[in-house]
Amino acid sequence: MKNMYDCYTLNNGVKNPCLGYGTYKAADGKSADIIQMAIEAGYRYFDTASFYGTEEYLAEAIRRSGVPREEFFITSKAWKTQMGYENVKEAFRQSLEALKTDYLDLYLIHWPLPEEGYSNWKQLDKETWRGLEELYEEGKVKAIGVSNFLPHHIENLLEDCRVRPAVDQIEFHPGYTQEMTVRYCQEKDILVQAWSPIGRRALLDNEMLQEMAGQYGVSVAQLCIRYAIQRGIVPLPKSSAMERMKQNQDVFGFEITEEDMYRLGTMPQTGWSGLHPDAGSVRRPEK
Ligand SMILES: NC(=O)C1=CN([C@@H]2O[C@H](COP(=O)(O)OP(=O)(O)OC[C@H]3O[C@@H](n4cnc5c(N)ncnc54)[C@H](OP(=O)(O)O)[C@@H]3O)[C@@H](O)[C@H]2O)C=CC1
Ligand SMILES: O=C1CO[C@H](CO)[C@@H](O)[C@@H]1O
């Protein structure tokens, strides 16, 4: 990958850019200004979700930019309360309306249903997936996938799906690398996307990372973003400052050595999702 516009080819042939901008909490001021700044910084790939409340601001920022819709890659997601065949189709319709567009590039199930409390989780995940398959077959979305799914959740869908998931978006950063899920997806040609690729700032004070970043002449954030790219994973960093938005794209001019990749991949595991058996069980508290 040479710059953030370079793409991976998904398992259905659609191109997925190798680095995007995450919009969770990117409109805290309840306006389109931050996302507009991200477009000015050069981002064309935006990750949103019905849960974020940023879809309308993304639409407004795109409108203000004057950049044609086709130049953007837009992902949205169905939230936990929008599971089920009919619900997910209605959720998708609402996302299109909020985003003021007639298609999405990628649509994801945001979380699998929890196994505790949902004895029918397998069936409900499958029914929700049927809804996504239908939206895909109708041409309303170019690719469909999942988020926060572990291998057994994906296996459940693969049992009788018509369309294979193209993507799994999971928490991924040094110190939370979900090796089992990453390996499973990469073997099955499911593209892994990294949420919180810089660990929501929690990694910025880490001495080992600071020292390593210093050796490459980059920031800890850049080191983390580059780490995902070298793993063949799509980082979706969020920033609300122009300087950091640009810094987070400037990750194609250095190469992390194999030895350092190993060190980054074997740090003690602590994450936000904390639910993933292959990534340690320590959950980082929400601030
Ligand atoms: N599928 C899912 O369940 C989830 C998906 N996501 C997606 O992933 C995206 C990114 O994840 P997110 O949780 O926001 O975490 P990130 O790892 O992107 O971290 C964002 C934080 O890091 C700071 N930051 C960004 N760039 C720099 C930099 N260069 N130097 C120092 N600090 C920096 C930001 O501050 P500042 O804004 O001040 O720059 C912000 O506080 C989300 O926006 C969302 O789109 C996130 C969580 C779950
Ligand atoms: O996308 C998301 C943004 O962050 C939230 C809080 O950690 C997550 O629950 C959610 O999946």
CSV table of N, CA and C in Angstrom, one decimal, residues 113-115 117-127 156:
chain,number,residue,atom,x,y,z
A,113,LEU,N,-25.3,-11.0,18.4
A,113,LEU,CA,-26.2,-11.0,19.6
A,113,LEU,C,-25.4,-11.8,20.7
A,114,PRO,N,-25.6,-11.3,22.0
A,114,PRO,CA,-24.9,-12.0,23.1
A,114,PRO,C,-25.5,-13.4,23.3
A,115,GLU,N,-24.6,-14.3,23.6
A,115,GLU,CA,-25.1,-15.7,23.8
A,115,GLU,C,-25.8,-15.8,25.1
A,117,GLY,N,-28.4,-14.9,27.6
A,117,GLY,CA,-29.7,-14.2,27.5
A,117,GLY,C,-30.4,-14.3,26.2
A,118,TYR,N,-29.7,-14.8,25.2
A,118,TYR,CA,-30.3,-15.0,23.8
A,118,TYR,C,-30.1,-16.5,23.4
A,119,SER,N,-31.0,-17.4,23.8
A,119,SER,CA,-30.7,-18.8,23.4
A,119,SER,C,-30.9,-18.9,21.9
A,120,ASN,N,-31.6,-18.0,21.3
A,120,ASN,CA,-31.8,-18.0,19.8
A,120,ASN,C,-30.9,-17.1,19.1
A,121,TRP,N,-29.7,-16.8,19.6
A,121,TRP,CA,-28.8,-15.9,19.0
A,121,TRP,C,-28.4,-16.3,17.6
A,122,LYS,N,-28.2,-17.7,17.4
A,122,LYS,CA,-27.8,-18.2,16.1
A,122,LYS,C,-28.8,-17.8,15.0
A,123,GLN,N,-30.1,-18.1,15.4
A,123,GLN,CA,-31.2,-17.8,14.5
A,123,GLN,C,-31.3,-16.3,14.1
A,124,LEU,N,-31.2,-15.5,15.2
A,124,LEU,CA,-31.4,-14.1,15.0
A,124,LEU,C,-30.3,-13.4,14.2
A,125,ASP,N,-29.0,-13.9,14.5
A,125,ASP,CA,-27.9,-13.4,13.7
A,125,ASP,C,-28.2,-13.8,12.2
A,126,LYS,N,-28.6,-15.0,12.0
A,126,LYS,CA,-28.9,-15.5,10.6
A,126,LYS,C,-30.0,-14.7,9.9
A,127,GLU,N,-31.0,-14.4,10.7
A,127,GLU,CA,-32.2,-13.6,10.1
A,127,GLU,C,-31.7,-12.2,9.7
A,156,ASN,N,-21.4,-19.6,12.1
A,156,ASN,CA,-22.9,-19.7,12.1
A,156,ASN,C,-23.5,-19.1,10.8
